[in-house]
Coordinates of C-alpha atoms and ligand atoms in Angstrom, one line a residue:
M1 CA 54.7 82.7 71.7
S2 CA 51.6 84.4 70.1
M3 CA 51.8 86.3 66.9
D4 CA 51.1 89.5 68.9
E5 CA 54.0 88.9 71.1
L6 CA 56.2 88.2 68.2
E7 CA 55.1 91.6 66.7
I8 CA 56.0 93.4 69.7
I9 CA 59.5 91.9 69.9
K10 CA 59.9 92.8 66.2
T11 CA 59.1 96.4 66.9
D12 CA 61.4 96.4 70.0
L13 CA 64.2 95.0 67.8
A14 CA 63.8 97.5 65.1
Q15 CA 63.7 100.4 67.5
L16 CA 66.9 99.0 69.2
V17 CA 68.7 98.9 65.9
R18 CA 67.5 102.4 65.0
L19 CA 68.9 103.8 68.3
S20 CA 72.2 101.8 68.1
L21 CA 72.8 103.0 64.6
S22 CA 72.3 106.7 65.6
E23 CA 75.0 106.1 68.2
Q24 CA 72.8 107.5 70.9
A25 CA 74.5 105.3 73.6
D26 CA 72.4 106.9 76.5
D27 CA 69.1 106.3 74.6
V28 CA 70.2 102.8 73.8
R29 CA 70.7 102.2 77.5
L30 CA 67.5 103.7 78.5
F31 CA 65.7 101.5 76.1
V32 CA 67.4 98.4 77.0
A33 CA 66.6 99.1 80.6
R34 CA 63.0 99.4 79.7
L35 CA 63.3 96.1 77.8
V36 CA 64.7 94.4 80.9
R37 CA 61.6 95.5 82.9
K38 CA 59.3 94.5 80.2
Y39 CA 60.6 91.1 79.6
R40 CA 61.4 90.2 83.2
A41 CA 58.1 88.3 83.7
T42 CA 57.6 86.8 80.3
E43 CA 61.3 86.2 79.1
P44 CA 63.4 86.0 82.3
Q45 CA 66.5 84.6 80.6
L46 CA 66.4 87.4 77.9
A47 CA 65.9 90.1 80.5
E48 CA 68.7 88.7 82.6
Q49 CA 71.1 88.7 79.7
L50 CA 70.2 92.2 78.7
D51 CA 70.6 93.3 82.2
L52 CA 74.1 91.8 82.3
F53 CA 75.0 93.6 79.2
L54 CA 74.0 96.8 80.7
R55 CA 76.1 96.3 83.8
N56 CA 79.1 95.2 81.9
R57 CA 79.1 98.3 79.7
P58 CA 78.7 101.3 82.0
T59 CA 78.2 104.6 80.5
R60 CA 80.7 107.3 81.2
T61 CA 79.1 108.6 84.2
S62 CA 76.2 106.5 85.3
S63 CA 77.4 103.2 86.2
P64 CA 80.9 103.8 87.6
L65 CA 79.3 106.5 89.9
R66 CA 76.3 104.7 91.0
R67 CA 77.1 105.0 94.6
A68 CA 79.2 108.1 94.3
P69 CA 77.8 111.6 94.9
P70 CA 76.9 113.4 91.7
P71 CA 79.7 115.3 90.1
P72 CA 79.8 119.1 90.1
K73 CA 78.3 120.3 86.7
T74 CA 81.4 121.9 85.2
Q75 CA 83.7 119.0 86.1
H76 CA 83.7 115.7 84.6
A77 CA 83.6 112.9 87.3
M78 CA 86.5 110.5 87.6
P79 CA 85.7 106.9 86.7
V80 CA 85.8 104.5 89.5
D81 CA 85.8 100.8 89.5
D82 CA 82.4 99.6 90.6
E83 CA 83.5 96.9 92.9
S84 CA 86.8 97.9 94.4
R85 CA 86.1 101.7 94.5
L86 CA 89.6 102.4 93.5
T87 CA 90.1 105.5 91.4
L88 CA 91.1 104.2 88.1
L89 CA 92.9 107.3 87.1
R90 CA 95.5 109.2 89.3
V91 CA 95.8 112.9 88.5
F92 CA 98.7 115.3 88.6
N93 CA 98.2 119.1 88.1
D94 CA 101.7 120.4 87.9
P95 CA 102.6 124.0 87.3
R96 CA 103.9 125.2 84.0
D97 CA 107.4 125.6 85.5
F98 CA 107.7 122.0 86.5
P99 CA 111.5 121.3 86.1
A100 CA 112.5 119.7 83.0
P101 CA 114.1 116.2 83.3
L102 CA 117.5 115.5 81.9
F103 CA 117.2 114.5 78.2
S104 CA 119.8 113.5 75.7
E105 CA 120.0 115.8 72.8
E106 CA 118.0 113.6 70.5
L107 CA 115.2 112.8 73.1
G108 CA 114.9 116.5 73.9
A109 CA 114.4 117.3 70.3
S110 CA 111.6 114.7 69.8
L111 CA 109.9 116.0 73.0
A112 CA 110.2 119.6 71.9
Q113 CA 108.6 118.8 68.6
L114 CA 105.7 117.0 70.4
V115 CA 105.0 120.1 72.5
E116 CA 105.2 122.5 69.6
E117 CA 102.9 120.4 67.5
R118 CA 100.3 120.9 70.2
R119 CA 101.1 124.7 70.7
Q120 CA 100.8 125.4 67.0
T121 CA 98.0 123.0 66.0
D122 CA 96.6 125.7 63.9
R123 CA 99.6 125.7 61.5
L124 CA 99.4 122.0 61.2
L125 CA 95.6 122.0 60.5
A126 CA 96.1 124.8 57.9
A127 CA 98.7 122.3 56.1
G128 CA 96.0 119.7 56.3
L129 CA 98.0 117.7 59.2
Q130 CA 97.2 116.6 62.6
P131 CA 99.3 116.8 65.6
S132 CA 100.8 113.5 66.9
R133 CA 98.0 111.9 69.2
S134 CA 99.9 109.1 70.7
A135 CA 103.4 108.1 71.7
I136 CA 105.1 105.2 73.3
F137 CA 108.1 105.7 75.5
V138 CA 110.5 102.8 75.5
G139 CA 113.5 102.3 77.8
P140 CA 114.9 100.7 80.9
P141 CA 113.5 101.5 84.4
G142 CA 114.5 104.7 86.0
V143 CA 115.4 106.8 83.1
G144 CA 112.6 109.3 83.3
K145 CA 109.6 107.9 81.3
S146 CA 107.2 108.7 84.1
L147 CA 108.7 112.0 85.0
T148 CA 108.7 113.1 81.4
A149 CA 105.0 112.4 81.1
R150 CA 104.4 114.8 84.0
W151 CA 106.6 117.4 82.5
L152 CA 104.8 117.0 79.1
A153 CA 101.4 117.6 80.6
A154 CA 102.8 120.6 82.6
Q155 CA 104.3 122.0 79.4
L156 CA 100.9 121.6 77.6
G157 CA 98.9 123.2 80.6
V158 CA 96.7 120.1 81.0
P159 CA 96.3 117.6 83.8
L160 CA 98.2 114.3 83.6
Y161 CA 96.0 111.2 84.3
I162 CA 97.9 108.0 85.0
L163 CA 95.8 104.9 84.4
D164 CA 96.1 102.6 87.4
L165 CA 96.5 99.3 85.7
T166 CA 96.2 97.3 89.0
A167 CA 92.8 98.8 89.7
V168 CA 91.7 97.9 86.1
M169 CA 93.1 94.4 86.4
S170 CA 91.6 93.8 89.9
S171 CA 88.2 94.3 88.5
L172 CA 85.9 91.4 88.6
L173 CA 86.4 89.0 85.8
G174 CA 85.0 90.2 82.6
K175 CA 84.7 93.8 83.9
S176 CA 88.2 95.0 83.3
G177 CA 87.5 95.8 79.6
S178 CA 84.6 98.0 80.5
N179 CA 86.5 99.7 83.3
L180 CA 89.4 100.4 81.0
R181 CA 87.0 101.8 78.4
S182 CA 85.3 104.1 81.0
A183 CA 88.7 105.4 82.1
L184 CA 89.8 106.0 78.4
D185 CA 86.4 107.6 77.5
F186 CA 86.9 110.0 80.3
A187 CA 90.4 111.0 79.2
K188 CA 89.1 111.5 75.8
R189 CA 86.6 114.1 76.7
V190 CA 88.8 116.4 78.7
P191 CA 92.1 117.8 77.2
C192 CA 94.9 116.0 79.0
V193 CA 97.8 113.7 78.8
L194 CA 96.7 110.2 79.6
F195 CA 99.6 107.9 80.6
L196 CA 99.4 104.2 80.4
D197 CA 102.2 103.1 82.4
E198 CA 103.7 99.6 82.1
I199 CA 101.5 98.9 79.1
D200 CA 103.2 95.5 78.6
A201 CA 101.3 94.4 81.7
I202 CA 98.2 94.2 79.7
A203 CA 99.4 94.5 76.2
K204 CA 101.2 91.1 76.1
R205 CA 101.1 89.4 72.8
R206 CA 97.6 88.1 72.3
S207 CA 98.9 84.6 71.8
D208 CA 100.1 84.5 75.3
E209 CA 98.7 81.3 76.9
A210 CA 97.9 82.7 80.4
D211 CA 94.7 84.7 80.7
V212 CA 93.8 84.7 77.1
G213 CA 90.3 85.8 77.1
E214 CA 90.6 88.7 79.6
L215 CA 93.8 89.9 78.3
K216 CA 92.5 89.8 74.7
R217 CA 89.6 92.0 75.6
L218 CA 92.0 94.5 77.2
V219 CA 94.2 94.6 74.2
N220 CA 91.3 95.0 71.9
V221 CA 90.0 97.9 73.9
I222 CA 93.3 99.6 73.7
L223 CA 93.7 98.9 70.0
Q224 CA 90.4 100.6 69.3
E225 CA 91.0 103.6 71.6
V226 CA 94.5 104.3 70.1
D227 CA 92.8 104.3 66.6
N228 CA 90.1 106.6 67.7
W229 CA 92.1 108.9 69.9
P230 CA 91.1 112.5 69.5
S231 CA 93.9 115.0 68.8
T232 CA 92.7 117.1 71.9
S233 CA 94.2 114.7 74.3
L234 CA 97.7 113.1 74.2
L235 CA 97.9 109.4 74.7
V236 CA 101.3 108.3 76.2
A237 CA 102.2 104.7 77.0
A238 CA 105.5 103.4 78.5
T239 CA 107.2 100.0 78.6
N240 CA 110.4 98.4 79.7
H241 CA 109.5 95.4 77.6
P242 CA 108.9 96.5 74.0
E243 CA 109.4 92.8 72.9
L244 CA 106.1 91.9 74.9
I245 CA 104.0 94.4 73.0
D246 CA 101.6 93.1 70.4
P247 CA 103.0 94.4 67.0
A248 CA 99.4 95.4 66.0
L249 CA 99.2 97.8 69.0
W250 CA 102.8 99.0 68.5
R251 CA 102.0 100.1 65.0
R252 CA 99.3 102.3 66.1
F253 CA 101.2 104.8 68.2
D254 CA 102.1 108.0 66.1
L255 CA 105.5 108.1 67.7
E256 CA 108.0 105.8 69.4
I257 CA 110.2 107.7 71.8
K258 CA 113.4 106.0 73.0
F259 CA 114.8 106.6 76.5
E260 CA 118.4 105.3 77.0
L261 CA 120.8 104.7 79.9
P262 CA 122.9 107.9 80.3
E263 CA 126.2 108.1 78.6
Q264 CA 129.3 109.6 80.4
A265 CA 128.3 113.2 79.7
A266 CA 124.8 112.7 80.8
I267 CA 126.0 110.8 84.0
K268 CA 128.0 113.9 84.9
D269 CA 125.2 116.3 84.1
A270 CA 122.9 114.1 86.5
M271 CA 125.5 114.2 89.2
R272 CA 125.9 117.9 89.0
R273 CA 122.1 118.3 89.2
F274 CA 121.6 115.9 92.1
L275 CA 124.6 117.3 93.9
G276 CA 123.1 120.7 94.1
N277 CA 124.8 122.9 96.8
D278 CA 127.1 120.1 97.7
L279 CA 128.7 120.1 94.3
P280 CA 131.9 121.7 95.5
L281 CA 132.3 118.9 98.1
L282 CA 132.5 116.1 95.5
A283 CA 133.4 118.1 92.3
K284 CA 136.9 116.6 92.1
W285 CA 135.4 113.1 92.1
I286 CA 133.0 113.6 89.3
D287 CA 135.1 112.0 86.4
V288 CA 135.9 109.0 88.6
L289 CA 132.3 108.6 89.7
A290 CA 131.0 108.9 86.1
L291 CA 133.1 105.8 85.2
A292 CA 131.8 104.0 88.3
F293 CA 128.2 104.9 87.5
K294 CA 128.5 103.2 84.1
G295 CA 125.4 101.3 83.5
F296 CA 123.4 103.1 86.2
S297 CA 120.0 104.6 85.5
I298 CA 119.4 108.2 86.3
S299 CA 117.2 107.1 89.3
D300 CA 120.1 104.9 90.6
I301 CA 122.5 107.9 90.3
E302 CA 120.2 110.1 92.2
R303 CA 119.8 107.7 94.9
S304 CA 123.6 107.1 95.3
I305 CA 124.2 110.9 95.4
Q306 CA 121.5 111.4 97.9
K307 CA 123.2 108.9 100.2
F308 CA 126.5 110.6 99.8
R309 CA 125.1 113.9 100.6
R310 CA 123.4 112.6 103.7
T311 CA 126.6 111.0 104.9
L312 CA 128.7 114.2 104.3
A313 CA 126.0 116.2 106.1
L314 CA 126.3 114.0 109.0
G315 CA 130.1 114.0 108.9
T316 CA 130.3 110.3 109.4
A317 CA 132.8 109.8 106.6
S318 CA 135.1 111.9 104.4
D319 CA 134.5 112.3 100.7
A320 CA 137.5 110.0 100.0
D321 CA 136.1 107.2 102.4
L322 CA 132.7 107.5 100.6
I323 CA 134.3 107.2 97.1
E324 CA 136.5 104.4 98.3
E325 CA 133.6 102.3 99.7
F326 CA 131.4 103.0 96.6
I327 CA 134.1 102.0 94.1
R328 CA 135.0 98.9 96.1
G329 CA 131.3 97.8 95.8
R330 CA 131.1 98.7 92.1
T331 CA 134.3 97.1 90.7
Q332 CA 133.0 93.5 90.5
A333 CA 130.3 94.7 88.2
L334 CA 132.6 96.4 85.8
E335 CA 134.4 94.9 82.8
R336 CA 138.2 94.7 82.9
S337 CA 138.6 97.5 80.5
A338 CA 136.3 99.8 82.6
R339 CA 138.1 98.7 85.8
I340 CA 141.4 99.8 84.2
E341 CA 140.0 103.1 83.1
L342 CA 138.7 103.7 86.6
A343 CA 141.9 102.8 88.2
V344 CA 143.8 105.1 86.0
M345 CA 141.4 107.9 86.6
L346 CA 141.6 107.3 90.4
A347 CA 145.4 107.2 90.4
K348 CA 145.5 110.5 88.6
T349 CA 143.5 112.3 91.3
K350 CA 146.4 111.6 93.5
T351 CA 144.3 111.4 96.6
L352 CA 144.8 107.7 96.9
S353 CA 147.9 105.8 96.7
Q354 CA 148.5 103.5 93.8
H355 CA 148.4 100.7 96.3
V356 CA 145.0 101.6 97.5
V357 CA 143.7 102.1 94.0
S358 CA 145.0 98.7 93.0
D359 CA 143.3 97.2 96.0
L360 CA 140.0 98.8 95.2
T361 CA 139.9 98.1 91.6
G362 CA 141.6 94.7 91.5
V363 CA 143.9 96.2 88.8
S364 CA 147.7 95.5 89.4
R365 CA 149.9 98.4 90.2
D366 CA 152.1 97.5 87.2
T367 CA 149.1 97.9 84.9
I368 CA 148.0 101.2 86.5
R369 CA 151.5 102.5 86.2
K370 CA 151.9 101.5 82.7
Y371 CA 148.6 103.2 81.6
V372 CA 149.2 106.2 83.7
S373 CA 152.5 106.9 82.0
E374 CA 151.0 106.0 78.5
T375 CA 148.0 108.4 78.8
T376 CA 150.3 111.2 80.0
K377 CA 152.6 110.5 77.0
T378 CA 149.6 110.6 74.6
V379 CA 148.6 113.9 76.1
K380 CA 152.2 115.2 75.7
G381 CA 152.1 113.9 72.0
H382 CA 148.9 115.8 71.3
K383 CA 150.5 119.0 72.6
K384 CA 153.5 118.7 70.4
A385 CA 151.4 118.0 67.2
Ligands
ATP1 N1 115.8 111.9 82.9 C1 115.8 112.3 84.2 N2 116.0 113.5 84.6 C2 115.9 113.8 85.9 N3 115.6 112.9 86.9 C3 115.4 111.6 86.5 C4 115.5 111.2 85.1 N4 115.2 109.9 85.1 C5 115.0 109.6 86.3 N5 115.1 110.5 87.2 C6 114.9 110.4 88.6 O1 114.5 109.1 88.9 C7 113.1 109.0 89.3 C8 112.4 107.8 88.7 O2 112.3 108.0 87.3 P1 111.0 107.6 86.5 O3 110.0 107.2 87.4 O4 110.6 108.7 85.6 O5 111.6 106.5 85.7 P2 110.9 105.5 84.6 O6 111.7 105.6 83.4 O7 109.5 105.8 84.5 O8 111.1 104.1 85.2 P3 110.1 102.8 85.2 O9 110.3 102.1 83.9 O10 110.7 101.9 86.4 O11 108.7 103.3 85.5 C9 112.5 110.3 88.9 O12 111.4 110.6 90.0 C10 113.6 111.3 89.1 O13 113.8 111.6 90.5
MG2 MG1 107.7 104.9 85.2

């Protein structure tokens, strides 16, 4: 290499550093693209490497959209994975009156605060505070984590973007990091709720042996993004597996919001909601069913109730038949104390004989009789007192 060539390279290096430090990402890209052309003949390896860097780090709009039509001026284009052409983000634009999911009191209060923080950001700022920027929803499947994300966005009057992790992960090896980043970059620039569902899928502990390199890159992208998340958008992650999440990531969320399986009162609320107009048909079974639904998620309850309603609408079985069949299927899964409670409750409805109740629940008639008379006695006792 001649002294002249070395001088030129030094100048290029200095220029590149200057542009990088001024954080003009687009200028850096333009400059690097020029370097690729310039060095292709003399330094093919260097040119190839720079080209690779460019491709692996698409800008917000140019690279992911290379083959897509130009976006309308006023709207930001949705980022797309180069290879698979899958849209990385799914969007929901729900109206303000999107029905609220069922929340426990505690959960409802946390969510209400989250919404208020965003509606009254001015008050927070005046006090030198920021609204919560990120939250992680934790809880078993089917208790309303995804539904709540939709409701939150509707409450805030912004779109909900759901990051499709399958699209991110299906990217070519080495590209999922930049795909993830382009999706997150997009969500940072428009006020929205960004929902990272099943974040455990990518956020496994970094010590995990499997796909170490690739997963590590993804976790690192998320770590940085959560740190730098702007308060104009709300970042919500959800998981059924909190134990799989890297503690370093966990710490970075402003809020942890717990979703639980419903308790008896919440189970009854859910039944009433899902029964809708058919409530009168099954009203007398609500206490019994609430016991049989112990351990069910809200989604499981909804599914069972829909099935009951369809059967009743078709007239293929009576309500008592339905309940009988359902309870027969449930009793094995219940503990003995829960079975006894259920048997007593069933006996008290007086629709089924104690013989049938005993057969359904596997609790002996003696036991049923004993508990029925005992609970009646206690009730009387209370009345006297
Ligand atoms: N709290 C709730 N209030 C009203 N409906 C609910 C609630 N939870 C669940 N459902 C019903 O169950 C369906 C599935 O719930 P959702 O997808 O929100 O669960 P999830 O907690 O996100 O589960 P997963 O962890 O499997 O993603 C909802 O679309 C809704 O019909
Ligand atoms: Mg979900």
